[in-house]
Structures are given as structure tokens and as C-alpha cells.
Tab-separated table of C-alpha atoms in Angstrom:
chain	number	residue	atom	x	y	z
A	1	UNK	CA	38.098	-33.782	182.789
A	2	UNK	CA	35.232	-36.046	182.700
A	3	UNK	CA	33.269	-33.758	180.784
A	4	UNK	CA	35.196	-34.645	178.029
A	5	UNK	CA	35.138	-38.046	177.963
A	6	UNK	CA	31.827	-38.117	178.059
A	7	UNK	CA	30.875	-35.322	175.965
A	8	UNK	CA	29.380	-33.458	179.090
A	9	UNK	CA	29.512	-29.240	178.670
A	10	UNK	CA	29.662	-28.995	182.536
A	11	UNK	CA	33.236	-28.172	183.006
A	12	UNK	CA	35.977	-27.038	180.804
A	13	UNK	CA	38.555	-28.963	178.435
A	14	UNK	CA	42.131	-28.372	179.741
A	15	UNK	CA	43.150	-25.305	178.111
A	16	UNK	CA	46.154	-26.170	176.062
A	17	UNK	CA	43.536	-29.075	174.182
A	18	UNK	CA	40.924	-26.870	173.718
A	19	UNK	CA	43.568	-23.959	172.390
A	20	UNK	CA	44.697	-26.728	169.755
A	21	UNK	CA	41.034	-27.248	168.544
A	22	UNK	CA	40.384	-23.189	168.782
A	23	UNK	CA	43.551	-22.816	166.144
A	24	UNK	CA	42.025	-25.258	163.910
A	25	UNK	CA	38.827	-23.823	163.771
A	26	UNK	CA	39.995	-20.221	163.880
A	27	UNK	CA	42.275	-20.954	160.809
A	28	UNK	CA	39.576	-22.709	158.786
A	29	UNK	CA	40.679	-26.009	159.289
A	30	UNK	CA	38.575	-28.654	157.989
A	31	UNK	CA	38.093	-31.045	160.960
A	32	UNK	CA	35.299	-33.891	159.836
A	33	UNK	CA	36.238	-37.203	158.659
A	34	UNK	CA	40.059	-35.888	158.444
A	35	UNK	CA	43.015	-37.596	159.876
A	36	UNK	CA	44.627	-36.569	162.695
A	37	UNK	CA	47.775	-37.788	164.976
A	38	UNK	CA	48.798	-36.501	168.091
A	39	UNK	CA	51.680	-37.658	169.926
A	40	UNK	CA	51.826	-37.679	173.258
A	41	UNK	CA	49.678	-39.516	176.083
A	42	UNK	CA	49.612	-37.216	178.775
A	43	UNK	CA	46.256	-36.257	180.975
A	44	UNK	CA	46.780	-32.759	179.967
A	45	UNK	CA	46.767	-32.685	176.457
A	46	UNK	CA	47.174	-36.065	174.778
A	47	UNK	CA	44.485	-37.687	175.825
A	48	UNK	CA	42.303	-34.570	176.179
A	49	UNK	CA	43.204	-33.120	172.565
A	50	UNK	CA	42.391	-36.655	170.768
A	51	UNK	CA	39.000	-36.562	172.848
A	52	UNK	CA	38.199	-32.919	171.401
A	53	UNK	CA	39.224	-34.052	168.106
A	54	UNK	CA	37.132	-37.037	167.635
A	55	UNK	CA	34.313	-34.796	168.869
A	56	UNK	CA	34.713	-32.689	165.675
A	57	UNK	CA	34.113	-35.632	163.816
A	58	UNK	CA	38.395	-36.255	163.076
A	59	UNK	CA	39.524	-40.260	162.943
A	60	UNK	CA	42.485	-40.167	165.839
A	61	UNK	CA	45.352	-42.109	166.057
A	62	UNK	CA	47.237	-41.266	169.563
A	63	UNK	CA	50.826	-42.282	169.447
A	64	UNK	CA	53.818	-41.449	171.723
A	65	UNK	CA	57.830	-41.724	171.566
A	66	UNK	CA	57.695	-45.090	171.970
A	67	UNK	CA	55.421	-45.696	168.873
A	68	UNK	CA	56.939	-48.327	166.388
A	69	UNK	CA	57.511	-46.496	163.044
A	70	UNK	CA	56.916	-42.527	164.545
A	71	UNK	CA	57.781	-40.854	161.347
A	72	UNK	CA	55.264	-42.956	158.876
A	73	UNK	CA	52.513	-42.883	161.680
A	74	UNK	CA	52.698	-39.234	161.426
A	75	UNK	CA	53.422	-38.688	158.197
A	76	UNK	CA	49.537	-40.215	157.783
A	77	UNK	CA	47.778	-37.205	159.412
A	78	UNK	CA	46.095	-34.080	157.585
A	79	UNK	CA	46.926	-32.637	161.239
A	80	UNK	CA	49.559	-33.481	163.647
A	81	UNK	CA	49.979	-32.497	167.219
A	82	UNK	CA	53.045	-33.028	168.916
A	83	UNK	CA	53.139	-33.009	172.372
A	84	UNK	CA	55.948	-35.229	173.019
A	85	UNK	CA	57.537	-33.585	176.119
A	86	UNK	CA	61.575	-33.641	174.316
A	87	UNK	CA	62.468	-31.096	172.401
A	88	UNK	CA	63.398	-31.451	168.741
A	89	UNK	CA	61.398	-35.169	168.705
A	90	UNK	CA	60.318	-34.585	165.330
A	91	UNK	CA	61.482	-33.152	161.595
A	92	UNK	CA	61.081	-33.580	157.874
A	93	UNK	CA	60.970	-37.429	158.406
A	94	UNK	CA	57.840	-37.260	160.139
A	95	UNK	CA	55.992	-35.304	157.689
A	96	UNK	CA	54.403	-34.622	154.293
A	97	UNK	CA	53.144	-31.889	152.128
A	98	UNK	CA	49.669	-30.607	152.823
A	99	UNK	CA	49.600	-31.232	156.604
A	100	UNK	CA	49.064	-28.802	159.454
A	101	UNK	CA	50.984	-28.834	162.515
A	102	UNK	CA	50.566	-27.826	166.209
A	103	UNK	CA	53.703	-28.046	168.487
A	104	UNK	CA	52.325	-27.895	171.315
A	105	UNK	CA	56.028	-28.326	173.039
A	106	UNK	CA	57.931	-26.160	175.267
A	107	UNK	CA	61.705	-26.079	176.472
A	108	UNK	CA	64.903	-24.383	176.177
A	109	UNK	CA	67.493	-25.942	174.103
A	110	UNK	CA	70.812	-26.176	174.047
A	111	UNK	CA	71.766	-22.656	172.850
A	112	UNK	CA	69.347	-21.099	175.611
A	113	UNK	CA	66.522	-19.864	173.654
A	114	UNK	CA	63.067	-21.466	174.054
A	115	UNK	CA	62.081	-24.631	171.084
A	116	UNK	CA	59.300	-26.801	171.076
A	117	UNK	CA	58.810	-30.645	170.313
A	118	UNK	CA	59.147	-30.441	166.247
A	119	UNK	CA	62.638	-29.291	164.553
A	120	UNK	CA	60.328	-26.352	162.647
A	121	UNK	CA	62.878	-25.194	160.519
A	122	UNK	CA	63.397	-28.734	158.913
A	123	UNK	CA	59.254	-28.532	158.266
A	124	UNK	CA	58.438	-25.289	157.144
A	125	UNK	CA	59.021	-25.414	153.788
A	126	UNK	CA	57.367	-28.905	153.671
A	127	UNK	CA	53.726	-28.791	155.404
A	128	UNK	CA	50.962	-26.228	155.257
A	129	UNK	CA	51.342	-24.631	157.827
A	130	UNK	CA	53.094	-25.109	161.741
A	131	UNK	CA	52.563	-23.133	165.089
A	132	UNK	CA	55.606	-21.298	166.408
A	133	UNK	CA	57.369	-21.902	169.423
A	134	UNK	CA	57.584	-19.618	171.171
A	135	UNK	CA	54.178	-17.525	169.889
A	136	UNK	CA	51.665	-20.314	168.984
A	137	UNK	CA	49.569	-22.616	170.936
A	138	UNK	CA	51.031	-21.290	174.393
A	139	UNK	CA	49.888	-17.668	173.722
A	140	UNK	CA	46.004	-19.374	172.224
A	141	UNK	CA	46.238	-21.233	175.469
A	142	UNK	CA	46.429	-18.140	177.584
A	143	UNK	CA	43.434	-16.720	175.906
A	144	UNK	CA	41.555	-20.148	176.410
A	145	UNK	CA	42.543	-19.577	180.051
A	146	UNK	CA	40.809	-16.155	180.240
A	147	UNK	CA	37.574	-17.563	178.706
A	148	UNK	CA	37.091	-20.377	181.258
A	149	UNK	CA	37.718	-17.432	184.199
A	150	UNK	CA	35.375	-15.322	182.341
A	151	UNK	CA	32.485	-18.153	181.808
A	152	UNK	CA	33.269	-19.690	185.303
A	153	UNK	CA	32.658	-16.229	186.927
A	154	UNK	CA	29.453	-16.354	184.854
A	155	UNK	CA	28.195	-19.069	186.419
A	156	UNK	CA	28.519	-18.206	189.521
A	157	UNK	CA	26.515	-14.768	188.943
């Protein structure tokens, strides 16, 4: 995880970061001197998604639950990951047309089926565009997963 801190190629970016970046660019994304906001603070994708982003040339702001004034924060960003860790954290009030959206969440709500950290229904209509849940950045992350196998087994050879 070093690597990325310090811009090193030697090791790989956790997965679920580097699948958030790999949607971006995949979609066509425009990534340099754009806005982005991800919330969440954790070691395995907070902190290492905000890294990747700022890499591709984005201005991050890294917020959290805690964050004073969530919804305008986010509504700021031309790209907003949420990876919050609570399910439903975030609807319509935290965003604006125009804006792309990864939920990076994960959980199973009350009526048993599986949700992520943004209230997507409330959003659709209202941004750009927004990953599923279930279907979106945890399938890209599996693929990410395969790479690093694939070019780790490389290296070795």
C-alpha cells in the first residue's frame, strides 16, 4: 500500500480503489483537474481511492459520516464515491445533476436483499450516471483481482 502513496508501480492498489478508477476510465470519464469526493476513510478504499484519484490529476476532498455539512460537501463533486460502510447514508440531498457516482457499499437491508451506501433510487433520475449495487464496482473489483493474480504470476516467471 505504499506504492501508492508514493506513486511507486511495485505492488498493486487495493482492488476495490483501483476498480473505482478502472470504471472511470473505462466509461470515458474525464478525470484531470475535476472534482472529486469520496466518503469514507478506510485503509482499503478511502484513503487508497483519493490517492489514485489525485494521481489522475482529480482535486480530492475525503470526507466521512462525521463530515459537517455531508450533503453540500458532496453535492460539490463531478464524481462521488461513497464508501461509507451504512447502508442508505446518502440520497437526493447529497447530490446534483451532472455528477457520476460509485457506491462502492455493500450490505443487506432491512427487507433481505443486498443495497449499498447511496439510496440509488432517490438519485437516478438526478446524476449522470451511478454504479449498481449489487452488479457494479464489486463485480469490476473481481476482475481487478484477476489482473493482479495474473501480473503477480508474471513476475514471478
Amino acid at each position: 500500500m505504499a506504492g501508492i502513496y508514493s506513486g511507486s508501480k511495485m505492488g498493486f492498489a487495493p482492488c476495490t480503489a483501483q476498480a473505482c478508477v478502472e470504471i472511470l476510465k473505462h466509461h470515458g470519464i474525464a478525470t484531470t483537474g475535476r472534482r472529486a469526493v469520496v466518503v469514507g476513510r478506510s485503509l482499503v478504499i478511502g484513503k487508497p481511492v483519493a490517492m489514485l484519484l489525485l494521481a489522475d490529476n482529480m482535486t480530492v476532498t475525503l470526507c466521512h459520516t462525521k463530515t459537517e455539512n455531508l450533503p453540500a460537501v458532496c453535492k460539490e463533486a463531478d464524481v462521488l464515491i461513497v464508501a461509507a460502510g451504512k447502508a442508505g447514508v446518502l440520497g437526493a440531498e447529497s447530490v446534483r445533476p451532472g455528477q457520476v457516482v460509485l457506491d462502492v457499499g455493500i450490505h443487506v437491508g432491512e427487507d433481505q436483499k443486498l443495497c449499498g451506501d447511496v439510496r440509488t433510487t432517490e438519485i437516478e433520475a438526478i446524476v449522470q450516471a451511478v454504479t449498481p449495487v449489487p452488479g457494479g464496482v464489486g463485480a469490476v473489483t473481481t476482475s481487478v483481482l484477476a489482473s493482479h493474480v495474473v501480473k503477480a504470476a508474471e513476475r514471478k516467471i
